GROMACS .gro file of N, CA and C in nm:
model
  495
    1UNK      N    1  11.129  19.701   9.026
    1UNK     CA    2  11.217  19.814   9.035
    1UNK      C    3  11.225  19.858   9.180
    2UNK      N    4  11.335  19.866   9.230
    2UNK     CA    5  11.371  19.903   9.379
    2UNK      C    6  11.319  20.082   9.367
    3UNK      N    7  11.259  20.099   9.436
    3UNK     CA    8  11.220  20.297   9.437
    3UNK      C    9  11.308  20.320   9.593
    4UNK      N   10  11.405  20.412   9.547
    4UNK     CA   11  11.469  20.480   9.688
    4UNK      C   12  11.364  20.538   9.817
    5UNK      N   13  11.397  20.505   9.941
    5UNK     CA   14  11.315  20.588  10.017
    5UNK      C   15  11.340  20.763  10.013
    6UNK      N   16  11.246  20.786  10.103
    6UNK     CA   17  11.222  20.914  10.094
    6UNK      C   18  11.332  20.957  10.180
    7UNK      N   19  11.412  20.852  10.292
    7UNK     CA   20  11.468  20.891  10.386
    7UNK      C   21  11.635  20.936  10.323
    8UNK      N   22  11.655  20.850  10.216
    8UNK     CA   23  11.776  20.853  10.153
    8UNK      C   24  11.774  21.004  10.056
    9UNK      N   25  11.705  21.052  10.037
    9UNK     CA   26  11.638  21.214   9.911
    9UNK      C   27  11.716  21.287  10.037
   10UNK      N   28  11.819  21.401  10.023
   10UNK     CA   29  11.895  21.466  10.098
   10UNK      C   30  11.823  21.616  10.046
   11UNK      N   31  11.885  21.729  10.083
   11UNK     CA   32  11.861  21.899  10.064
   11UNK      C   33  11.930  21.874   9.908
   12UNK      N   34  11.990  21.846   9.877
   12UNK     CA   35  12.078  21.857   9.761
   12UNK      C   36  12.002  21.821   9.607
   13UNK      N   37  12.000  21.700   9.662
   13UNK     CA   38  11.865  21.601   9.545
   13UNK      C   39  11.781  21.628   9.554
   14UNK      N   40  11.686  21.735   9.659
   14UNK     CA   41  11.593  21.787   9.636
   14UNK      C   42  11.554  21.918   9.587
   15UNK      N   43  11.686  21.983   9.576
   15UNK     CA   44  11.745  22.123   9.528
   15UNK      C   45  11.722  22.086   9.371
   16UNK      N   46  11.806  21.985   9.351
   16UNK     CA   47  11.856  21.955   9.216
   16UNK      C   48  11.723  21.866   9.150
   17UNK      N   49  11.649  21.839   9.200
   17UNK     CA   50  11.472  21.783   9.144
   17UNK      C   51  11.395  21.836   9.129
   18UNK      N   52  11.392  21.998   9.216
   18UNK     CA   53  11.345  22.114   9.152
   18UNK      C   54  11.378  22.181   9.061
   19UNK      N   55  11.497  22.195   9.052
   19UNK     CA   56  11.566  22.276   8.925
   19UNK      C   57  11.498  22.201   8.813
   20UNK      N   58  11.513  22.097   8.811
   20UNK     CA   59  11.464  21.981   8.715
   20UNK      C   60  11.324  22.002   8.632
   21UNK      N   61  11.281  22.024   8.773
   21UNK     CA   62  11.159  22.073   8.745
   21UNK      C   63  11.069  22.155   8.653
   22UNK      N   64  11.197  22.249   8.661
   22UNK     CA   65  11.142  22.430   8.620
   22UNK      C   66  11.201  22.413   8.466
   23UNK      N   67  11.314  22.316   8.498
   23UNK     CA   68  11.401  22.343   8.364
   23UNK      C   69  11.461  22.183   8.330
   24UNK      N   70  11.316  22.079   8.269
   24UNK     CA   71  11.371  21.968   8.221
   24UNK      C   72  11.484  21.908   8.149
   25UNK      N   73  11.497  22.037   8.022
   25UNK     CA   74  11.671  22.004   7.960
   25UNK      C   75  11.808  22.079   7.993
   26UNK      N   76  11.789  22.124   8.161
   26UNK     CA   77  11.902  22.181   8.168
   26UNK      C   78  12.015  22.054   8.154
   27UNK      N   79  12.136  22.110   8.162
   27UNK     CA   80  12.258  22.059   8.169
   27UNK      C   81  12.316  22.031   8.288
   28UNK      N   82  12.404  21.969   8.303
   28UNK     CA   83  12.477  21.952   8.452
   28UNK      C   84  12.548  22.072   8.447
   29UNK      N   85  12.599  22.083   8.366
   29UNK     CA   86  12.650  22.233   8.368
   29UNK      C   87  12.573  22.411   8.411
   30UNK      N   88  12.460  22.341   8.337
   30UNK     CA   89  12.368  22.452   8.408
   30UNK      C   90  12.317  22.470   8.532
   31UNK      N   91  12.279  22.369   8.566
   31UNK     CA   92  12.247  22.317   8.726
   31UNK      C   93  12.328  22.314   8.849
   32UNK      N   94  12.482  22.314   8.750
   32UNK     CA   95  12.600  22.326   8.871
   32UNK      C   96  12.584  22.469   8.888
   33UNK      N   97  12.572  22.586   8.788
   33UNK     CA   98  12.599  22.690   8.775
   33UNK      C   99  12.473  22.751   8.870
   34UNK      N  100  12.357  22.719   8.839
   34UNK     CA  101  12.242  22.785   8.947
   34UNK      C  102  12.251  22.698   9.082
   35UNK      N  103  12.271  22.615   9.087
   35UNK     CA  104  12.286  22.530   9.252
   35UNK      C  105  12.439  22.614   9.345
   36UNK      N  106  12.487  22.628   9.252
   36UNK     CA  107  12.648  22.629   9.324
   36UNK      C  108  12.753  22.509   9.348
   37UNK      N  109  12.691  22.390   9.287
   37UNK     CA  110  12.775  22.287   9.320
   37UNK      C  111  12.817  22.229   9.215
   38UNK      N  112  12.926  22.148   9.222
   38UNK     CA  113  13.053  22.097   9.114
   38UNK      C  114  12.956  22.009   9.019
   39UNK      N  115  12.988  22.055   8.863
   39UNK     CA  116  12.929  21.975   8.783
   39UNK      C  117  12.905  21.776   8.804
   40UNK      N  118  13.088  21.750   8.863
   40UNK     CA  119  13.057  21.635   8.886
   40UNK      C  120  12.939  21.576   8.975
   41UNK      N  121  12.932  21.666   9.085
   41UNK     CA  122  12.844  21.632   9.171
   41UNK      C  123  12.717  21.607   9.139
   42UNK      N  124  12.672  21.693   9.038
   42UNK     CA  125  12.551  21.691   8.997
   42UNK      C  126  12.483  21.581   8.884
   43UNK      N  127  12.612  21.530   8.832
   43UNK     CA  128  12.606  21.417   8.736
   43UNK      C  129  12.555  21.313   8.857
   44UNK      N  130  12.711  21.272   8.945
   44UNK     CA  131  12.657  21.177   9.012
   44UNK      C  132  12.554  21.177   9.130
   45UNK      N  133  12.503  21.270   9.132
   45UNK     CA  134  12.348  21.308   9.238
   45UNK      C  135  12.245  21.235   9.107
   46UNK      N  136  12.230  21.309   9.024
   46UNK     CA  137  12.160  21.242   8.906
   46UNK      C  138  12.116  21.070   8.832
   47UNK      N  139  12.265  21.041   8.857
   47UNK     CA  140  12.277  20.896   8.822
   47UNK      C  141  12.235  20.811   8.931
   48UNK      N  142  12.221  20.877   9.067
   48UNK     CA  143  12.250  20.757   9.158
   48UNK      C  144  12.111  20.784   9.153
   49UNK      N  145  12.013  20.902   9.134
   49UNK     CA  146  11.838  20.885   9.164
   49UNK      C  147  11.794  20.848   9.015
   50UNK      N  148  11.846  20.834   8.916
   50UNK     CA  149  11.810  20.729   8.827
   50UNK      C  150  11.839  20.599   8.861
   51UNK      N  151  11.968  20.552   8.903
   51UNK     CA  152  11.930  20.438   8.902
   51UNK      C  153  11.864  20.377   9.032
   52UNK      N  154  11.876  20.431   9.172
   52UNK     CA  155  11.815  20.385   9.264
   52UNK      C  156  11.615  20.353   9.266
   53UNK      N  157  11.582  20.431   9.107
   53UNK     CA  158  11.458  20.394   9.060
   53UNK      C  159  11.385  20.558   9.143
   54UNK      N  160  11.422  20.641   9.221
   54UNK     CA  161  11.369  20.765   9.229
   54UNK      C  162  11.313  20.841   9.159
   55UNK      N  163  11.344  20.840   9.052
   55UNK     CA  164  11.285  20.903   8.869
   55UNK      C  165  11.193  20.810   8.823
   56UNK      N  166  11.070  20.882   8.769
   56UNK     CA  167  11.013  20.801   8.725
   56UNK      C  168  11.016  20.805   8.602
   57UNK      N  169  10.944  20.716   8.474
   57UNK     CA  170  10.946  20.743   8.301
   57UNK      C  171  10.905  20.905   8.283
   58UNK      N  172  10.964  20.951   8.168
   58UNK     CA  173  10.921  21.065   8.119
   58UNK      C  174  10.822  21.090   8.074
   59UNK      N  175  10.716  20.975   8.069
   59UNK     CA  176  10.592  20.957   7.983
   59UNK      C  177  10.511  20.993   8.081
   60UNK      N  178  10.566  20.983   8.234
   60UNK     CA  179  10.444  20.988   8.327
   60UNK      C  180  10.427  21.150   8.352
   61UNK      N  181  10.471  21.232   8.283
   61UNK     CA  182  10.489  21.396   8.239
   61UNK      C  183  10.325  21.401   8.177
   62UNK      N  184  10.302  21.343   8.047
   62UNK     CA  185  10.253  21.352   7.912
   62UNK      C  186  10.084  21.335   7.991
   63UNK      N  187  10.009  21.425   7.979
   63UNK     CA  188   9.839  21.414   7.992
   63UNK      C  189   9.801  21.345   7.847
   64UNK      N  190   9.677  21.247   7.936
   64UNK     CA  191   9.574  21.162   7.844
   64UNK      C  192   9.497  21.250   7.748
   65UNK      N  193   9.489  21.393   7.772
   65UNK     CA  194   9.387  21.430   7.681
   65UNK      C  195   9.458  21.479   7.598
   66UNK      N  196   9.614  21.506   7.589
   66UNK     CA  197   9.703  21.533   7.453
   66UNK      C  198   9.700  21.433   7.405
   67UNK      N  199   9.695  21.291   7.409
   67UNK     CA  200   9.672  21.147   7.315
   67UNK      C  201   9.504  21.123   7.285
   68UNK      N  202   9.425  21.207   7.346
   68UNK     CA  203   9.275  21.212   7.301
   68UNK      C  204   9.192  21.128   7.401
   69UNK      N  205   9.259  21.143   7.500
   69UNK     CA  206   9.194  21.056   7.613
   69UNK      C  207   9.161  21.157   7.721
   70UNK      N  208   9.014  21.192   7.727
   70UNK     CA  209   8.977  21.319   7.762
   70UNK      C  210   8.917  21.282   7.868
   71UNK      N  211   8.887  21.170   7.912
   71UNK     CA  212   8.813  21.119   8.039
   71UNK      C  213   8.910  21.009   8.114
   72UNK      N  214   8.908  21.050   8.219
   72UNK     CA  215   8.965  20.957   8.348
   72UNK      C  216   8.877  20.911   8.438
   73UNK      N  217   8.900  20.766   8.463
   73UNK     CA  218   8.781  20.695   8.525
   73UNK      C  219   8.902  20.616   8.669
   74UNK      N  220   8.851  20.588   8.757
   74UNK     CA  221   8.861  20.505   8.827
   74UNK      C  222   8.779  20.400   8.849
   75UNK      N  223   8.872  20.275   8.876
   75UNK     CA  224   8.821  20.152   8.873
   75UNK      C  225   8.832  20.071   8.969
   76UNK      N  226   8.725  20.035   9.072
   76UNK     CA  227   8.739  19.953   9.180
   76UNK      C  228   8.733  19.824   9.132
   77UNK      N  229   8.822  19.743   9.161
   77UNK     CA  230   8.820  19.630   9.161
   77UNK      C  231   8.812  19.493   9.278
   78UNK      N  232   8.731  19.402   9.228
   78UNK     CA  233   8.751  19.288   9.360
   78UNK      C  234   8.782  19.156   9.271
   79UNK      N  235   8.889  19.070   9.369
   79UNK     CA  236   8.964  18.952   9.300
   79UNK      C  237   8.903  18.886   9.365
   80UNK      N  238   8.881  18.736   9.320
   80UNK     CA  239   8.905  18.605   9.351
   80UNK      C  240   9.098  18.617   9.416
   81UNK      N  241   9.071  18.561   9.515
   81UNK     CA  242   9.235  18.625   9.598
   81UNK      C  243   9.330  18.491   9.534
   82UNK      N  244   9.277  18.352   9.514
   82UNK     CA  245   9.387  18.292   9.438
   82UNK      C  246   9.384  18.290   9.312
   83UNK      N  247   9.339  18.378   9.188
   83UNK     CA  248   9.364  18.435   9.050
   83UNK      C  249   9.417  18.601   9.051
   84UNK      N  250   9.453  18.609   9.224
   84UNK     CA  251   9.523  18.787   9.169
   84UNK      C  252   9.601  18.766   9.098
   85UNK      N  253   9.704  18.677   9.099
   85UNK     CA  254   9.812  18.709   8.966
   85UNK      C  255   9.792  18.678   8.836
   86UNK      N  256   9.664  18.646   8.826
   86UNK     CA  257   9.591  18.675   8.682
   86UNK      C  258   9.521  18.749   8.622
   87UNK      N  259   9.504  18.868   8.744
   87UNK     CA  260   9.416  18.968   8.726
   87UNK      C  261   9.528  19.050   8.701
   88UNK      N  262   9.647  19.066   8.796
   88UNK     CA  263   9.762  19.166   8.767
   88UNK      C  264   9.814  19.150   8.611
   89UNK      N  265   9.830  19.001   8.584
   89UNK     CA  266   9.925  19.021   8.441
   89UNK      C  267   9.797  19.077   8.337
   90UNK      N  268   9.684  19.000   8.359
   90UNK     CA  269   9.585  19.058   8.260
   90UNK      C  270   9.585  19.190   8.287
   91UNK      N  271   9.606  19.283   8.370
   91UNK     CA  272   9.538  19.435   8.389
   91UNK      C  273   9.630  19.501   8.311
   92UNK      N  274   9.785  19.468   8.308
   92UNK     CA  275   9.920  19.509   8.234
   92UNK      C  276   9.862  19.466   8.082
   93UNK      N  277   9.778  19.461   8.026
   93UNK     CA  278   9.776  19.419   7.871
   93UNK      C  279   9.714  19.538   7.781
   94UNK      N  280   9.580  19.611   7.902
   94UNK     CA  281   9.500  19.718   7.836
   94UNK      C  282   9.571  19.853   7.890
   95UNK      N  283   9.648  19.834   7.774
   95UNK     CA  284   9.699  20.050   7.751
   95UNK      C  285   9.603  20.121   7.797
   96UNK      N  286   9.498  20.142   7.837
   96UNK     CA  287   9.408  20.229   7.896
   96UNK      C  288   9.428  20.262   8.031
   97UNK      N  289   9.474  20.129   8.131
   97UNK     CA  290   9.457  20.140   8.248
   97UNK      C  291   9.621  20.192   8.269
   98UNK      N  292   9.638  20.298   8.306
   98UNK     CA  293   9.748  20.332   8.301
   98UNK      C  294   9.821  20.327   8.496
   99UNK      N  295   9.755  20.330   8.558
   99UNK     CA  296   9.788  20.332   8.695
   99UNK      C  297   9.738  20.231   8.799
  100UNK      N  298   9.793  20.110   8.858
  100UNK     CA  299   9.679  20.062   8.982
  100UNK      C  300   9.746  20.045   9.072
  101UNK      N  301   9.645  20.051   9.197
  101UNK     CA  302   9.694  20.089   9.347
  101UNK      C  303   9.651  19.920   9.388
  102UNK      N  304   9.734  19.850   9.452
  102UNK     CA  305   9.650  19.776   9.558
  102UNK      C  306   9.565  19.815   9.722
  103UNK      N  307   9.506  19.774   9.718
  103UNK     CA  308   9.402  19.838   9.830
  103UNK      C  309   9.366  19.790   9.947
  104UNK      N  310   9.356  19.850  10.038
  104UNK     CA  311   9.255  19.808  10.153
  104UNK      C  312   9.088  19.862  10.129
  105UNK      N  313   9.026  19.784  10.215
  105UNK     CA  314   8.883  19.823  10.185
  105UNK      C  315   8.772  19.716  10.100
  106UNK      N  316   8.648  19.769  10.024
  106UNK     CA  317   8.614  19.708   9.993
  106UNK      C  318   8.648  19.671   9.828
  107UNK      N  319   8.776  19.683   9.778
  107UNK     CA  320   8.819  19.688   9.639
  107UNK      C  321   8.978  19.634   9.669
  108UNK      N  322   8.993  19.549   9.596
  108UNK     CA  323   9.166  19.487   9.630
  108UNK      C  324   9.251  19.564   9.519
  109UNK      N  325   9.223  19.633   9.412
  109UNK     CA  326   9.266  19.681   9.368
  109UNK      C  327   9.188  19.814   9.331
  110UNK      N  328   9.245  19.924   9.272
  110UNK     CA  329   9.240  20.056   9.203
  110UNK      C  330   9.286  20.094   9.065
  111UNK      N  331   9.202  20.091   8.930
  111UNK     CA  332   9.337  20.160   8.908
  111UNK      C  333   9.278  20.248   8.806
  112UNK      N  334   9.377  20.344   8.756
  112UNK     CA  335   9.329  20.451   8.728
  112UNK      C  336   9.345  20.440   8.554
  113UNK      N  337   9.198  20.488   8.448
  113UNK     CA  338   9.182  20.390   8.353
  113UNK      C  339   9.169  20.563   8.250
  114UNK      N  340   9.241  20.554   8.159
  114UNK     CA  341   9.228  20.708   8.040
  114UNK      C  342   9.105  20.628   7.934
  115UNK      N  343   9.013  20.703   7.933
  115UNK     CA  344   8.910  20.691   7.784
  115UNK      C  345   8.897  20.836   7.705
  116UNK      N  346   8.888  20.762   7.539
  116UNK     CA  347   8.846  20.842   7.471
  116UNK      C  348   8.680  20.970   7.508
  117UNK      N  349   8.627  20.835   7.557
  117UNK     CA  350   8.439  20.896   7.592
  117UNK      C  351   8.379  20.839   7.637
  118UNK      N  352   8.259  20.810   7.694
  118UNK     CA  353   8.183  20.721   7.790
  118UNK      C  354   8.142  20.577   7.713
  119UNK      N  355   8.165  20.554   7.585
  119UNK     CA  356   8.162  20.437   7.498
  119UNK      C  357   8.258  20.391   7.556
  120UNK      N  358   8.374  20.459   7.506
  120UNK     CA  359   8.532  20.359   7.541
  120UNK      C  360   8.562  20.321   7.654
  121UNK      N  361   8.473  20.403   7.729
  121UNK     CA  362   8.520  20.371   7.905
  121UNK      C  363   8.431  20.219   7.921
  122UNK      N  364   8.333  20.227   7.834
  122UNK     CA  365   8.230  20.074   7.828
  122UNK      C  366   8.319  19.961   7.776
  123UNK      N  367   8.397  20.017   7.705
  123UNK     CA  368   8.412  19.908   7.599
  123UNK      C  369   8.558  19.870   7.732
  124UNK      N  370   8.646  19.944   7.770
  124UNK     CA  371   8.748  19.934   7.876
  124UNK      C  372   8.719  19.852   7.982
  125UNK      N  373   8.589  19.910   8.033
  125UNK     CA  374   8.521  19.841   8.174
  125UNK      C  375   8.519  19.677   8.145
  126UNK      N  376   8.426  19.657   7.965
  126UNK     CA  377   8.430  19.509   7.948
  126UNK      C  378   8.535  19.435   7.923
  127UNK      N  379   8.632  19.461   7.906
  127UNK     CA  380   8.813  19.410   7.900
  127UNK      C  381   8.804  19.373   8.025
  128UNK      N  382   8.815  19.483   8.132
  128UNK     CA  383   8.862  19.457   8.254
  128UNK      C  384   8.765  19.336   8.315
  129UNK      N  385   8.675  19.347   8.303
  129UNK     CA  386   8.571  19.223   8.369
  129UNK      C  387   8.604  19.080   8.294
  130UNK      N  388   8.627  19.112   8.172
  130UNK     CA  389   8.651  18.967   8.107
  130UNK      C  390   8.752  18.903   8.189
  131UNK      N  391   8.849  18.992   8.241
  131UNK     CA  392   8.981  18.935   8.299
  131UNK      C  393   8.957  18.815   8.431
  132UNK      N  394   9.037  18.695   8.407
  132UNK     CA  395   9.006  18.584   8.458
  132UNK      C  396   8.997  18.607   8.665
  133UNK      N  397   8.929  18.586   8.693
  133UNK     CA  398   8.957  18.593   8.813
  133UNK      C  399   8.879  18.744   8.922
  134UNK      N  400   8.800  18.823   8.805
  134UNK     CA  401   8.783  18.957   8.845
  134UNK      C  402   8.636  18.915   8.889
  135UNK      N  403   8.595  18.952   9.009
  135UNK     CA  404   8.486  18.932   9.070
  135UNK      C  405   8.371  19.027   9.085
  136UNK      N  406   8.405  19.178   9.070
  136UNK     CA  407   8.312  19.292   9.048
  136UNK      C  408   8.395  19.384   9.007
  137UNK      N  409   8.368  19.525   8.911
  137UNK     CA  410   8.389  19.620   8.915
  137UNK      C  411   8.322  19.738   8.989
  138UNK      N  412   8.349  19.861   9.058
  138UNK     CA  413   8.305  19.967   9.069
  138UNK      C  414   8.367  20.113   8.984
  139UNK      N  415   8.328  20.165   8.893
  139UNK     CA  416   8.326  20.283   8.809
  139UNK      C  417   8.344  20.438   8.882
  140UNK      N  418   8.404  20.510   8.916
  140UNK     CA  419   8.386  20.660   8.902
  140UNK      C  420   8.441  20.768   8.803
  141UNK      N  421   8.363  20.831   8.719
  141UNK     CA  422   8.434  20.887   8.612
  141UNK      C  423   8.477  21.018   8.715
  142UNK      N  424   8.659  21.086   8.688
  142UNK     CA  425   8.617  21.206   8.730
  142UNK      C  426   8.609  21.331   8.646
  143UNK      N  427   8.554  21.418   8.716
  143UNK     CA  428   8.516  21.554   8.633
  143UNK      C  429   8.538  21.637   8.616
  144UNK      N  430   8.680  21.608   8.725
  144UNK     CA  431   8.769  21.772   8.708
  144UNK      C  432   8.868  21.694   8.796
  145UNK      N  433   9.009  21.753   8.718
  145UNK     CA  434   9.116  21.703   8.801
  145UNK      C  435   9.164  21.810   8.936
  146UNK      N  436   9.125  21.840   9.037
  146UNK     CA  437   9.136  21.934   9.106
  146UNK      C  438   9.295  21.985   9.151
  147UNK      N  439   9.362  21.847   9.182
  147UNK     CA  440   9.506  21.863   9.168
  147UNK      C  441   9.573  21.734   9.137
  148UNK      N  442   9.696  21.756   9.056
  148UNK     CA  443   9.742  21.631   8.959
  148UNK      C  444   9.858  21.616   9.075
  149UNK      N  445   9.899  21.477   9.022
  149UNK     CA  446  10.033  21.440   9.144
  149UNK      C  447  10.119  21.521   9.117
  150UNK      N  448  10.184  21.614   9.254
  150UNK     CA  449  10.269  21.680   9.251
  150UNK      C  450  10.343  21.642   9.374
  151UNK      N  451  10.487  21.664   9.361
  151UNK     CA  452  10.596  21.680   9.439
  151UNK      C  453  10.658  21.775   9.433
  152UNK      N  454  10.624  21.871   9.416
  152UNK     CA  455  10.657  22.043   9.409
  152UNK      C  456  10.702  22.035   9.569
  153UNK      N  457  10.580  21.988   9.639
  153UNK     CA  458  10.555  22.071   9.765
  153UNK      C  459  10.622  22.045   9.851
  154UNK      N  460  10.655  21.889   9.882
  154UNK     CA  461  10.743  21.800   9.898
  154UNK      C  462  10.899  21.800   9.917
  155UNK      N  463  10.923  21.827   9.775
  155UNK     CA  464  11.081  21.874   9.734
  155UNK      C  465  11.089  21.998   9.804
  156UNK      N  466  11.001  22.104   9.809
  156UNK     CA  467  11.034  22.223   9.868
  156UNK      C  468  11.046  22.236  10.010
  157UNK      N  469  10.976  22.114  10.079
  157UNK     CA  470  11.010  22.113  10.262
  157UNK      C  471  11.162  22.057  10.240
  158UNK      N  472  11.185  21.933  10.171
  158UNK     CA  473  11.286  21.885  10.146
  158UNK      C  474  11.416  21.994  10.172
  159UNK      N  475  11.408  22.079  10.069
  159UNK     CA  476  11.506  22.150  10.017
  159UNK      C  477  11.495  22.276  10.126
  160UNK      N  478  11.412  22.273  10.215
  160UNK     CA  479  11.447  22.414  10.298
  160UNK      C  480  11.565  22.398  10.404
  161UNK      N  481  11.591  22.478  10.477
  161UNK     CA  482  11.674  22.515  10.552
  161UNK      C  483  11.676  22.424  10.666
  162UNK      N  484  11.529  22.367  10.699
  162UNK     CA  485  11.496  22.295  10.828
  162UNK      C  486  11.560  22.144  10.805
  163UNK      N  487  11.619  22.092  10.665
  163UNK     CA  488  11.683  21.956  10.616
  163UNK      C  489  11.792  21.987  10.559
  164UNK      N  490  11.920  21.973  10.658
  164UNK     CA  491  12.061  22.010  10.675
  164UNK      C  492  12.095  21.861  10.540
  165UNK      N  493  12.222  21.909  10.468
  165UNK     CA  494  12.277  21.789  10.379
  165UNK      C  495  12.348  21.711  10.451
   0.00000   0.00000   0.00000
């Protein structure tokens, strides 16, 4: 999936990604009406950051511990470097691991793994190691989410006065 840069996100689309924000099922109609700008506009501001891949799934909204997944672990990983692409398709199989980063450092990959409880995070960890090509794991459960990914803050430099449309 192509993801738009940040450079292409104007005052407008970032106006209109906050609104979004505050108010997931507004309307174009509604959004024209609090923005000030032409319904059409706001359709096609909309469509073009859906499809340029700027939006992400609606699922990535939804917390693990409303599906009963009350613990979040991170997972360092190290590959055998000619079976990474057997570690990638295997890592896409366990619904648990819901996020991974590739890395610099001492871990080629990251990724971020939802458990029921410190069993399931065992039973998760041994999936992931079975996977062909995986050379060590490192574990950190965390214990408090201090702050979740946000683009609040972001959209709001975006959208100030100092980023002309």
């Amino acid at each position: 999936m192509c993801i738009m840069s940040a450079s292409k996100l104007d005052r407008l689309d970032a106006r209109i990604l906050l609104a979004l924000d505050v108010n997931p099922d507004a309307s174009a109609l509604a959004l024209s009406r609090s923005l000030g700008v032409a319904r059409n506009t706001i359709h096609a501001r909309i469509a073009r950051l859906e499809a340029s891949g700027a939006l992400g799934s609606f699922t990535r909204r939804l917390r693990g511990a409303a599906m009963g997944y009350s613990l979040t672990a991170l997972v360092s990983i190290s590959v055998m470097q000619t079976k990474s692409h057997l570690v990638e398709a295997g890592i896409f199989t366990i619904p648990e691991v819901v996020e991974v980063h590739a890395t610099t450092g001492d871990a080629d990959l990251v990724a971020k793994v939802l458990a029921k409880d410190t069993t399931d995070l065992h039973r998760i960890n041994t999936e992931i190691l079975r996977l062909e090509g995986i050379q060590r794991t490192s574990t950190v459960i965390s214990v408090l989410e201090v702050m979740p990914t946000r683009m609040q803050a972001l959209l709001e430099r975006m959208a100030g006065e100092d980023n002309p449309v």
